PDB file of C-alpha atoms in Angstrom:
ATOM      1  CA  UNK A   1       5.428  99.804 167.702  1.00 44.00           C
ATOM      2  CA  UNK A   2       7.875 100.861 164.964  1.00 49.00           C
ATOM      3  CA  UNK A   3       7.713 100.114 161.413  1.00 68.00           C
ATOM      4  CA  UNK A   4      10.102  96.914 162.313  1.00 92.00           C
ATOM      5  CA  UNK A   5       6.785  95.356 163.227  1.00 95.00           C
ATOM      6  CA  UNK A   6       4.104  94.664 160.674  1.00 97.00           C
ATOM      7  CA  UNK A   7       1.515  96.507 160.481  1.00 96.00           C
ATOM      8  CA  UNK A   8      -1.990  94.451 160.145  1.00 96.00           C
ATOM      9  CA  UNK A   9      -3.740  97.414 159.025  1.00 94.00           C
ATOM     10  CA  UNK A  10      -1.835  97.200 155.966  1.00 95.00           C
ATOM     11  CA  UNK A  11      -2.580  93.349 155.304  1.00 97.00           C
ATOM     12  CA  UNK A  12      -5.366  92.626 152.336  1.00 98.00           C
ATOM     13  CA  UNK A  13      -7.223  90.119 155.366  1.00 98.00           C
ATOM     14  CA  UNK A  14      -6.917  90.493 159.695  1.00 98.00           C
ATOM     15  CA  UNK A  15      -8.609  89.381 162.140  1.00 98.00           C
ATOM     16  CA  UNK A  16     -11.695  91.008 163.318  1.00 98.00           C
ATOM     17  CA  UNK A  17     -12.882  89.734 166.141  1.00 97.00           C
ATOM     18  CA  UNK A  18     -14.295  86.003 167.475  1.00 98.00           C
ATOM     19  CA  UNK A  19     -17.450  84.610 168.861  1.00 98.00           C
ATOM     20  CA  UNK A  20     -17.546  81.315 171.525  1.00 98.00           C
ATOM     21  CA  UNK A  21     -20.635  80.048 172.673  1.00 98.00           C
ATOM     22  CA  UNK A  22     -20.528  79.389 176.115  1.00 98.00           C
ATOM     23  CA  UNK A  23     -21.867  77.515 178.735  1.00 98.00           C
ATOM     24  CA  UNK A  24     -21.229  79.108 182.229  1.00 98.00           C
ATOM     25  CA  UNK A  25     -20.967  83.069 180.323  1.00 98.00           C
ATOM     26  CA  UNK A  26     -19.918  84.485 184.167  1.00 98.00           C
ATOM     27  CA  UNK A  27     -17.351  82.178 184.679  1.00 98.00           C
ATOM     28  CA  UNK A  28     -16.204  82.523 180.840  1.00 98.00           C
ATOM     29  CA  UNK A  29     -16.748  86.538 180.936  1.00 98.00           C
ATOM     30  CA  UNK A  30     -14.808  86.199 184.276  1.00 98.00           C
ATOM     31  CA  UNK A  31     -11.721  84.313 183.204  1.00 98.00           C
ATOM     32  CA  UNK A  32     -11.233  86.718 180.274  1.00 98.00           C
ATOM     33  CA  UNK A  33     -11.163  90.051 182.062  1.00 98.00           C
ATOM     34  CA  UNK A  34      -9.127  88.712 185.179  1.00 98.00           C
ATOM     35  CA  UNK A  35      -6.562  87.097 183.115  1.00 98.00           C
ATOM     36  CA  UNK A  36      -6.245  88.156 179.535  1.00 98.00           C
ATOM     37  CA  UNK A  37      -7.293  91.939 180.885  1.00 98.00           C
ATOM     38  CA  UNK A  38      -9.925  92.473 178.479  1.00 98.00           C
ATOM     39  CA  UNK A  39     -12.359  95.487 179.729  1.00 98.00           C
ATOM     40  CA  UNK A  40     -16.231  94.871 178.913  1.00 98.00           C
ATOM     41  CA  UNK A  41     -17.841  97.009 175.763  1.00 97.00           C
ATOM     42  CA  UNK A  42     -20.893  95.901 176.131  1.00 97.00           C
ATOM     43  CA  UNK A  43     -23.202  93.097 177.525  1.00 96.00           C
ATOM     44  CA  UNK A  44     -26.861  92.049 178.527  1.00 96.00           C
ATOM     45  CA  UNK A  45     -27.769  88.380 179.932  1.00 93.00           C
ATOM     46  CA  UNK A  46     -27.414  86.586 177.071  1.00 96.00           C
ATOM     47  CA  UNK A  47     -24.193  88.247 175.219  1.00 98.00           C
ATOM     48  CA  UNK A  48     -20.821  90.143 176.126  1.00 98.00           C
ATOM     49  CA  UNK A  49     -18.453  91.829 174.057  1.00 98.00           C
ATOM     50  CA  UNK A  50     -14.768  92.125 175.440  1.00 98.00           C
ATOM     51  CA  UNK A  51     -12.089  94.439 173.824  1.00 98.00           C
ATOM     52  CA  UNK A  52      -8.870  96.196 173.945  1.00 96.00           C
ATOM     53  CA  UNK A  53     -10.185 100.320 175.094  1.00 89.00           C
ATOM     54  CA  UNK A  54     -12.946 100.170 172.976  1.00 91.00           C
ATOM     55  CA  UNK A  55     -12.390  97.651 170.047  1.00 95.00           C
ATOM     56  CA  UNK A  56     -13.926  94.411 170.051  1.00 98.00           C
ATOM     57  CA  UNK A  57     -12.269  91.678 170.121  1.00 98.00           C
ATOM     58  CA  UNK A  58     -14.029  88.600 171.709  1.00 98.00           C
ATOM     59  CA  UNK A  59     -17.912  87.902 171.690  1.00 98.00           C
ATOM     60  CA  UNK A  60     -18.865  85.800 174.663  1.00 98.00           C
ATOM     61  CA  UNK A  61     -22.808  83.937 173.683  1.00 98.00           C
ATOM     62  CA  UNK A  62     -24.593  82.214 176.625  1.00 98.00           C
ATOM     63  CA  UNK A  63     -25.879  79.043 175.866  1.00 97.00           C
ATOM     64  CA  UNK A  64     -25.935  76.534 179.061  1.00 97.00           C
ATOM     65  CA  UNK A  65     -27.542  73.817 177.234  1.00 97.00           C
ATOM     66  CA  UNK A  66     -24.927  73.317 174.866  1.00 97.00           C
ATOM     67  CA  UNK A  67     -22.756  70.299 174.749  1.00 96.00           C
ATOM     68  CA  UNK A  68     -19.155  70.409 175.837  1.00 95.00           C
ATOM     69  CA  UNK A  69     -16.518  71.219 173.563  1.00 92.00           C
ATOM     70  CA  UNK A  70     -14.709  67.883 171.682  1.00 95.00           C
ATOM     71  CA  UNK A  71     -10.863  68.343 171.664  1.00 94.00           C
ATOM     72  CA  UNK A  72     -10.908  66.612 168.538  1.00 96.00           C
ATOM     73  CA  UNK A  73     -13.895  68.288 166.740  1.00 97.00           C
ATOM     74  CA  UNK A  74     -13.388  70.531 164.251  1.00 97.00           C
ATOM     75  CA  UNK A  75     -13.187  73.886 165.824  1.00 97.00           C
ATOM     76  CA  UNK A  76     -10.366  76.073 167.634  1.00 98.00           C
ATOM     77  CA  UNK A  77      -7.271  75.455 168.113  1.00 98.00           C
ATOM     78  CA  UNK A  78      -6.644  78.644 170.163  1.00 98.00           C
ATOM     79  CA  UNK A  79      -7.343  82.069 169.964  1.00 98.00           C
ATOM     80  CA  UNK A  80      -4.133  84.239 169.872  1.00 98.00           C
ATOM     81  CA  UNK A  81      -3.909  87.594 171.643  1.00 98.00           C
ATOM     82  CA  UNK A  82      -1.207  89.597 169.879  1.00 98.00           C
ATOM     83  CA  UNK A  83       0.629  92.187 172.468  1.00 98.00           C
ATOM     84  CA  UNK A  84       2.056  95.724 171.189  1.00 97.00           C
ATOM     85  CA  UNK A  85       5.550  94.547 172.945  1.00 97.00           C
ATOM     86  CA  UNK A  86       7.650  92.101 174.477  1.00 97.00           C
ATOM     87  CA  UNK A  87       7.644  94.138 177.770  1.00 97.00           C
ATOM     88  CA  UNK A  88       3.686  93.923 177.249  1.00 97.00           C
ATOM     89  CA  UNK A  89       4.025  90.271 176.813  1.00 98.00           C
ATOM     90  CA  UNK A  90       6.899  89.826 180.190  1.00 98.00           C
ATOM     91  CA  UNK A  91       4.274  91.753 182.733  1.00 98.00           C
ATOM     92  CA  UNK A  92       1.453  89.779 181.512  1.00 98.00           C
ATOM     93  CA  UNK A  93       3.618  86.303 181.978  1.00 98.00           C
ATOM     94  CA  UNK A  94       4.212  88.462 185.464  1.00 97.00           C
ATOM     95  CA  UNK A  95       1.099  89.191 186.016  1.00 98.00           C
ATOM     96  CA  UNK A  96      -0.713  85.160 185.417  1.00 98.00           C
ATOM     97  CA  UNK A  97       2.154  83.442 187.451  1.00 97.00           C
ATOM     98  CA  UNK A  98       0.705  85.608 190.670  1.00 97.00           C
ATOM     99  CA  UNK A  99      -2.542  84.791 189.536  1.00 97.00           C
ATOM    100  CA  UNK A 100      -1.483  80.905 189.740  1.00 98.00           C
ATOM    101  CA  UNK A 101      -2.799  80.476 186.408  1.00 97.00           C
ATOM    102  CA  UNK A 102      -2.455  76.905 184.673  1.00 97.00           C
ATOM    103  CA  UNK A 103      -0.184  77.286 181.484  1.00 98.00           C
ATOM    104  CA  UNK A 104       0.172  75.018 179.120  1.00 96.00           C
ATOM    105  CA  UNK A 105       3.148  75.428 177.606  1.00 97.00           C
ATOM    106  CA  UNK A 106       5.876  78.413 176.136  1.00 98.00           C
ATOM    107  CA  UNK A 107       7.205  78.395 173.260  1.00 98.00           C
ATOM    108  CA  UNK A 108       9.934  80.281 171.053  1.00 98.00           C
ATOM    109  CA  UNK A 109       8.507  80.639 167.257  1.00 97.00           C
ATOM    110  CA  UNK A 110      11.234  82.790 166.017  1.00 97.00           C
ATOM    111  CA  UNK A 111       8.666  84.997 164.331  1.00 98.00           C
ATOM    112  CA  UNK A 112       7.307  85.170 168.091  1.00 98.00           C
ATOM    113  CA  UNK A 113       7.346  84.554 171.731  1.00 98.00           C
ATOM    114  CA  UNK A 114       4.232  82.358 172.938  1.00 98.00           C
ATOM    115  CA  UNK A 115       2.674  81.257 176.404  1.00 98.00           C
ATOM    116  CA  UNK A 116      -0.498  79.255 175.608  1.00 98.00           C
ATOM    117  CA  UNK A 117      -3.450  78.671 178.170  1.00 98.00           C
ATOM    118  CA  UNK A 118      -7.002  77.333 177.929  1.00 98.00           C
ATOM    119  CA  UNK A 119     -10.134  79.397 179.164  1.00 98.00           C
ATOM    120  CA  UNK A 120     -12.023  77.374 181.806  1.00 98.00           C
ATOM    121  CA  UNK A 121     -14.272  75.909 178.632  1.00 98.00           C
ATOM    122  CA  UNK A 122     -10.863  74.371 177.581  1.00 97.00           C
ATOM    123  CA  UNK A 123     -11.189  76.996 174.459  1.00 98.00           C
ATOM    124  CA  UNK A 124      -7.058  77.087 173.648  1.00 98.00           C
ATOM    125  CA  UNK A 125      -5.545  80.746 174.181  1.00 98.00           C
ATOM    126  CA  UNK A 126      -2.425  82.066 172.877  1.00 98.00           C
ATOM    127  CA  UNK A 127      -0.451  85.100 174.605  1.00 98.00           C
ATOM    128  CA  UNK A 128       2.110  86.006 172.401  1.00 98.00           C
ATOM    129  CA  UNK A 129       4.315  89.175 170.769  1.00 98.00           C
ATOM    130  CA  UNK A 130       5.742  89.002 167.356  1.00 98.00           C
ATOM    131  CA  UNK A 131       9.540  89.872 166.991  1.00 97.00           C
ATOM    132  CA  UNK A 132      10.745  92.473 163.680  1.00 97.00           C
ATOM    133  CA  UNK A 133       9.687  91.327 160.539  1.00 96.00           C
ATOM    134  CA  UNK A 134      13.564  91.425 159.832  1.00 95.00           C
ATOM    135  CA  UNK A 135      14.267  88.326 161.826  1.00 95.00           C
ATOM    136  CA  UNK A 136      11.188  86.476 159.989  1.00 96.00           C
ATOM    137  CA  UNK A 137      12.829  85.052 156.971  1.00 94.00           C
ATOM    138  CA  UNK A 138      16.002  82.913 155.756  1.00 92.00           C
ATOM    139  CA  UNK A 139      18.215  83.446 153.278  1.00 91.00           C
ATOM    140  CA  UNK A 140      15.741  82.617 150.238  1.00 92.00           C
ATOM    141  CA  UNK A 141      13.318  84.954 151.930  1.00 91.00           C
ATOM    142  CA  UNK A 142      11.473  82.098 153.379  1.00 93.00           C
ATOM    143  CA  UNK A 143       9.200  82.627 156.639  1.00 96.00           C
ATOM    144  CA  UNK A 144      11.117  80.158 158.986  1.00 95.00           C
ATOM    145  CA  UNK A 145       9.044  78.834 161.927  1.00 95.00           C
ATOM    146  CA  UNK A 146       9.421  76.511 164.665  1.00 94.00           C
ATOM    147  CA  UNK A 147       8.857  75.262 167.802  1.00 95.00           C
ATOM    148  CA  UNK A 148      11.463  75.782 170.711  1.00 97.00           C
ATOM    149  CA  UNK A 149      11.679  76.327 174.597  1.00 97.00           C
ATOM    150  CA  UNK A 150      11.312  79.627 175.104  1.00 98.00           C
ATOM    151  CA  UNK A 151      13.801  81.973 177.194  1.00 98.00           C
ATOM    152  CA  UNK A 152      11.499  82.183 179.920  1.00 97.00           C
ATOM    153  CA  UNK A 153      14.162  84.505 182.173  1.00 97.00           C
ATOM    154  CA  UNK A 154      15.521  86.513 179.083  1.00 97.00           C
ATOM    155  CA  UNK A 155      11.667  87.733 178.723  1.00 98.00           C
ATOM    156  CA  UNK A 156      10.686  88.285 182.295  1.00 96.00           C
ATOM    157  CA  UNK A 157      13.856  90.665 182.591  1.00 96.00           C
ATOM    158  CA  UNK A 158      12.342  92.641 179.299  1.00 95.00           C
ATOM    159  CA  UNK A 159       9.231  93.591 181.769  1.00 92.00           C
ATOM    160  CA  UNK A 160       8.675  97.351 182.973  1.00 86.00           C
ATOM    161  CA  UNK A 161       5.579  98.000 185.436  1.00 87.00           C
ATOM    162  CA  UNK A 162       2.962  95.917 186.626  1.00 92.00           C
ATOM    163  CA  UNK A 163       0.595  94.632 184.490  1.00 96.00           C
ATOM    164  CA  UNK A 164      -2.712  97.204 183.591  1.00 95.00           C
ATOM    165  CA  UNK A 165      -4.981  95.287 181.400  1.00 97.00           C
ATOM    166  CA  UNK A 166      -4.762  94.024 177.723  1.00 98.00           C
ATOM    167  CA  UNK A 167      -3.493  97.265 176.020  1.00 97.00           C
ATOM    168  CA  UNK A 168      -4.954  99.500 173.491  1.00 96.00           C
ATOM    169  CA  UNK A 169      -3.219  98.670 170.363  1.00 96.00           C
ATOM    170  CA  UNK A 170      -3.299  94.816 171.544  1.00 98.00           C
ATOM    171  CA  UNK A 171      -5.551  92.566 168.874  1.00 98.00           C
ATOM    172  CA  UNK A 172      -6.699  89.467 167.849  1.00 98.00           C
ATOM    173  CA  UNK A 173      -3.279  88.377 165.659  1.00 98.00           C
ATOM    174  CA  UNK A 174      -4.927  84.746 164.228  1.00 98.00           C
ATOM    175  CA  UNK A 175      -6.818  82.222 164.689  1.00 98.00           C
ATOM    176  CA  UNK A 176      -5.633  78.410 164.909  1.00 98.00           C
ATOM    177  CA  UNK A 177      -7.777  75.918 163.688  1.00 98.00           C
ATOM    178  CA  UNK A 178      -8.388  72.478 164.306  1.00 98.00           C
ATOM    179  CA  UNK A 179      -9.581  70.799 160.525  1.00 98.00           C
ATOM    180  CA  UNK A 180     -10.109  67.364 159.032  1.00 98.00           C
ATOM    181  CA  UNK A 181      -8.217  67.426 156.409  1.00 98.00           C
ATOM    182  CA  UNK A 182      -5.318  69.959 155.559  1.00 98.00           C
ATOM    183  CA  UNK A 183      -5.776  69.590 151.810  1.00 98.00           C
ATOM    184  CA  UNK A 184      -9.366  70.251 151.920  1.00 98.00           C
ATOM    185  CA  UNK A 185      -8.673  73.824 154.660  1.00 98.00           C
ATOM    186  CA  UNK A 186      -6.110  74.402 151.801  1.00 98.00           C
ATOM    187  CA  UNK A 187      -9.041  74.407 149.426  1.00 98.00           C
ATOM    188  CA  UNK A 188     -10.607  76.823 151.611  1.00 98.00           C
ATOM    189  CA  UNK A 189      -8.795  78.847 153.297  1.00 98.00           C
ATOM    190  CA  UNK A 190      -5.746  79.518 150.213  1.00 98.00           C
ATOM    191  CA  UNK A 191      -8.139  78.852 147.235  1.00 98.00           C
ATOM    192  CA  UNK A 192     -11.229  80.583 148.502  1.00 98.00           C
ATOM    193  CA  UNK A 193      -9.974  83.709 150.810  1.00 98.00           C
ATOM    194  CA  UNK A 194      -7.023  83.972 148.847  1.00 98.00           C
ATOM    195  CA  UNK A 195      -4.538  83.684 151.903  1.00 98.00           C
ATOM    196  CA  UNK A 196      -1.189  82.801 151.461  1.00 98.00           C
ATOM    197  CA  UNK A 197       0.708  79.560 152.545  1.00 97.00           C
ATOM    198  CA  UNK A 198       3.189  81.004 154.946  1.00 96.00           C
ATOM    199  CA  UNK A 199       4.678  78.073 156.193  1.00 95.00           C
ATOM    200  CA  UNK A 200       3.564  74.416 156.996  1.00 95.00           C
ATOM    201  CA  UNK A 201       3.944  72.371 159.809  1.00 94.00           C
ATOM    202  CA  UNK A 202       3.437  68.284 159.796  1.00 95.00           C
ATOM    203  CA  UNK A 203      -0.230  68.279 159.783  1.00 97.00           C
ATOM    204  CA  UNK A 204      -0.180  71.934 159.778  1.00 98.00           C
ATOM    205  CA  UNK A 205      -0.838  74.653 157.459  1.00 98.00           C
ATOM    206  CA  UNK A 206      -0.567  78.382 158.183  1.00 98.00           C
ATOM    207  CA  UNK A 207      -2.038  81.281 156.714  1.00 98.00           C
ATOM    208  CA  UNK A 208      -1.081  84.570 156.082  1.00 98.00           C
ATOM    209  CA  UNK A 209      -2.391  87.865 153.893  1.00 98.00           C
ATOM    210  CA  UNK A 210       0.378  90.703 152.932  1.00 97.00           C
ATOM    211  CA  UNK A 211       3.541  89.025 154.112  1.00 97.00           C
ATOM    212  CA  UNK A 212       2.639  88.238 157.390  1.00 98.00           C
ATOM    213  CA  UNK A 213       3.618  84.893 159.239  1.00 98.00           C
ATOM    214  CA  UNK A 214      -0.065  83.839 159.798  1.00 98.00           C
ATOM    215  CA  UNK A 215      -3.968  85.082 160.229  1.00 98.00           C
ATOM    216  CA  UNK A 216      -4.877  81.968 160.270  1.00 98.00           C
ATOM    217  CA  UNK A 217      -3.674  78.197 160.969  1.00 98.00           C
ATOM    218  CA  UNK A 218      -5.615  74.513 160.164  1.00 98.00           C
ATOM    219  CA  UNK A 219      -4.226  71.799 162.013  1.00 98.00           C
ATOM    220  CA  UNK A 220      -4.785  68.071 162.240  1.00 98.00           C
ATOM    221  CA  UNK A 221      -2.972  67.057 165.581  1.00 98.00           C
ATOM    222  CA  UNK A 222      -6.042  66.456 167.634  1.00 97.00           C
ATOM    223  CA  UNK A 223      -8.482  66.141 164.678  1.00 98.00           C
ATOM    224  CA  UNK A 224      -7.810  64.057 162.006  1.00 97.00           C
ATOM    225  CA  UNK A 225     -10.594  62.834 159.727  1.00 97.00           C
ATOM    226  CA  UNK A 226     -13.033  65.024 161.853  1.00 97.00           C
ATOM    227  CA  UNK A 227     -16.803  65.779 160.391  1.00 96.00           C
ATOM    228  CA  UNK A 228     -19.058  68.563 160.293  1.00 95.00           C
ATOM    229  CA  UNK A 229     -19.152  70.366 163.846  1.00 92.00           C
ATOM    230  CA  UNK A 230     -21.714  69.487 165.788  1.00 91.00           C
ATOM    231  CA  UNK A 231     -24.609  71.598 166.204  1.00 88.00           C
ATOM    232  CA  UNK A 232     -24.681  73.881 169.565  1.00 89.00           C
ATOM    233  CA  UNK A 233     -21.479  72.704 170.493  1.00 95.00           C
ATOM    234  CA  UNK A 234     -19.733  74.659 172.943  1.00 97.00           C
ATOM    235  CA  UNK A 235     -16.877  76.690 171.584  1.00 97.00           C
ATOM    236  CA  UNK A 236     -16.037  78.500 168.801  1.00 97.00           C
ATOM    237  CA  UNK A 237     -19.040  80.503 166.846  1.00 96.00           C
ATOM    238  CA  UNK A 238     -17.217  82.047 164.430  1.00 97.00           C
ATOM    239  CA  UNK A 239     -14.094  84.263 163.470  1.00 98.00           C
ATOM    240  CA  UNK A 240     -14.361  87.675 161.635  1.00 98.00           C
ATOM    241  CA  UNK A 241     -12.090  88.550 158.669  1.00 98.00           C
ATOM    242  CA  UNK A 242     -11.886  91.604 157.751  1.00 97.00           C
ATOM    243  CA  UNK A 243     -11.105  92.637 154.285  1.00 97.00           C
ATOM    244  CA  UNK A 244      -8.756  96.233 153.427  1.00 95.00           C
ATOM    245  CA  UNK A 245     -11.582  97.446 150.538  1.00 93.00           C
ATOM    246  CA  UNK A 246     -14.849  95.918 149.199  1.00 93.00           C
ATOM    247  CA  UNK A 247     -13.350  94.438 146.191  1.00 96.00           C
ATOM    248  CA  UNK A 248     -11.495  91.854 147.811  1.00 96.00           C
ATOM    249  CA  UNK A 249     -14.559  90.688 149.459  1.00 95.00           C
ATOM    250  CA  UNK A 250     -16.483  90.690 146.348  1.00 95.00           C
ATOM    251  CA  UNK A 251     -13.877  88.698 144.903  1.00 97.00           C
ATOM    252  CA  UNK A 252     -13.845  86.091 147.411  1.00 97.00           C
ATOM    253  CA  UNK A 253     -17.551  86.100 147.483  1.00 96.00           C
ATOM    254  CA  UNK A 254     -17.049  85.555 143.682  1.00 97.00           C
ATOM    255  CA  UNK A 255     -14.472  82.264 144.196  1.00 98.00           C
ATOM    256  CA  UNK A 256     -16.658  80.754 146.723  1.00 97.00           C
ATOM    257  CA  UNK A 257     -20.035  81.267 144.620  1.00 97.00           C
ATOM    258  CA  UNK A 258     -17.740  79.347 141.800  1.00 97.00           C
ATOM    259  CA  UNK A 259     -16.815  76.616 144.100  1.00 97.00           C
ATOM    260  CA  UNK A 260     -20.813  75.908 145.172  1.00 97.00           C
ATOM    261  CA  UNK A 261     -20.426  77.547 148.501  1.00 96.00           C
ATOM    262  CA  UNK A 262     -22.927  79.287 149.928  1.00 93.00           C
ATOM    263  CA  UNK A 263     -22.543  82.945 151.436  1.00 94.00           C
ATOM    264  CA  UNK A 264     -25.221  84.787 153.871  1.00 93.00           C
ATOM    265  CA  UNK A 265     -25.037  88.662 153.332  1.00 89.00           C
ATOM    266  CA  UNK A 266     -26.107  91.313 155.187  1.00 85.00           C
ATOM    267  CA  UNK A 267     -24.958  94.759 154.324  1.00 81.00           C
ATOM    268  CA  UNK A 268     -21.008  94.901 154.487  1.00 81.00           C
ATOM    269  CA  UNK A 269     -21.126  91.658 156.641  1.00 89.00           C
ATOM    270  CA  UNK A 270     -21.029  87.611 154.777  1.00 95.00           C
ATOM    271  CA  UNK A 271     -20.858  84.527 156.088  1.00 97.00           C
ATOM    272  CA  UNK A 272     -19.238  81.438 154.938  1.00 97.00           C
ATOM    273  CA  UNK A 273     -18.732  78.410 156.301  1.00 97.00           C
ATOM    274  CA  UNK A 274     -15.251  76.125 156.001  1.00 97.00           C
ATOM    275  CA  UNK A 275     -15.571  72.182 155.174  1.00 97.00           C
ATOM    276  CA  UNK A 276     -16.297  71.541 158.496  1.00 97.00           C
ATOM    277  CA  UNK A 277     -19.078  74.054 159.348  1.00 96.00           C
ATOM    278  CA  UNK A 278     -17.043  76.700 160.648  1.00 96.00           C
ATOM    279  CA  UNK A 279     -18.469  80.415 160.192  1.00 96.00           C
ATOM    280  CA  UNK A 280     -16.075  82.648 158.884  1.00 98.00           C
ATOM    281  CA  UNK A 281     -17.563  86.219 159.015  1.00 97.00           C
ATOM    282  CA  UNK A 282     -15.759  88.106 156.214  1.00 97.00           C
ATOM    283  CA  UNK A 283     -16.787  92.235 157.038  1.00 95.00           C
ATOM    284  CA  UNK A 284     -15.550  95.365 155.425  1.00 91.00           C
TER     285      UNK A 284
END
């Protein structure tokens, strides 16, 4: 991509990579290579890492005996796969319609174009390709989002090829949450990690680091009032943030110590944990 299109290596925060705990790992491990077109890094019987060439971008935990995911837990929302182009984005569209692939929906963001899906643990998934950074904003430099119908025709013609796998260059673009309480993942997620409010939604709040439109999302469509996770509940184990220089994550270390919250370090590796129990890996 061109320098029309942010760069994420640039941003202060990005995504790393994210960790479900699943209950049928074959079928999971399955869905993800056949559809999204992640290749396997690495994997034994009780863990596989999926990636773009040879970065990491999903980690796949077995765990049969865990209960089934609650669409309105705490949790995901949906992990979203950010492609190098709209062309990318067309042949994969291409490439799940042959597959007969339940969608969910497609939508036109203005600061991207979306297909959504769910994995076959009903773990939301979001396909999607940003447009320039140029078209982002209004005239008071505002991010504007939204939610249309998306040109479904107009993209398909943008496709060149047949679909060869998740590209190298392709990442993890954010994470959408689903939260109690968007005051309290305000508290968090803007006080805490030091993200920006990009833009809000009714019920919605999304979060960005450096300018762009959002890392990370908290919604309260489907979970409203929710508690603490549950323990060993299927879905999401946690979502790596990854911080441009040690100082950042010491400071954010330093904010969360200040609010009471607890951090497990390891090396160049901490954990914390949102209001509702969700582990936020913040690495290096």
């Amino acid at each position: 991509m061109t320098n029309e299109y942010f760069d994420h290596a640039t941003a202060p925060l990005r995504i790393g990579r994210v960790r479900l705990r699943a209950r049928d790992l074959g079928a999971v491990t399955d869905f993800y290579q056949r559809v999204i077109g992640l290749a396997v890094i690495d994997q034994n019987a009780e863990r596989v890492t999926l990636g773009a060439a040879t970065a990491p971008l999903l980690e796949l935990v077995a765990d049969p005996s865990a209960s089934p995911r609650d669409p309105r837990d705490a949790g995901l929302f949906h992990t979203a796969f950010l492609l190098p182009t709209r062309a990318d984005l067309a042949c994969w569209l291409a490439h799940a319609v042959k597959l007969g692939v339940k969608l969910q929906g497609a939508s036109d963001h203005i600061v991207s174009e979306a297909i959504y899906l769910d994995d076959p643990e009903g773990n939301g998934i979001e396909v999607y390709a940003d447009r320039p950074v140029s078209r982002w904003r209004d005239a008071q430099g505002n991010i504007r989002m939204a939610t249309e119908p998306l040109d479904i025709p107009d993209l398909l013609a943008s496709g060149t090829g047949d679909w060869a796998g998740f590209p190298e260059g392709g990442i993890i673009g954010h994470v959408h949450l689903q939260v109690g309480d968007t005051g309290a993942a305000d508290g968090f997620y803007r006080d805490i990690l030091g993200l920006e409010i990009a833009s809000r939604y009714p019920g919605a709040s999304f979060y960005g680091s450096g300018g762009y439109h959002h890392h990370l999302a908290g919604n309260i469509w489907n979970s409203r009032r929710a508690g603490p996770r549950p323990e060993r509940a299927a879905g999401l184990e946690a979502v790596e943030i990854i911080a441009r220089d040690p100082a950042l994550r010491k400071a954010i270390l330093a904010r969360a110590e200040a609010a009471g919250i607890t951090a497990a370090t390891n090396g160049n590796s901490s954990v914390l944990h949102d209001p509702w129990g969700t582990a936020i890996r913040l690495a290096v």
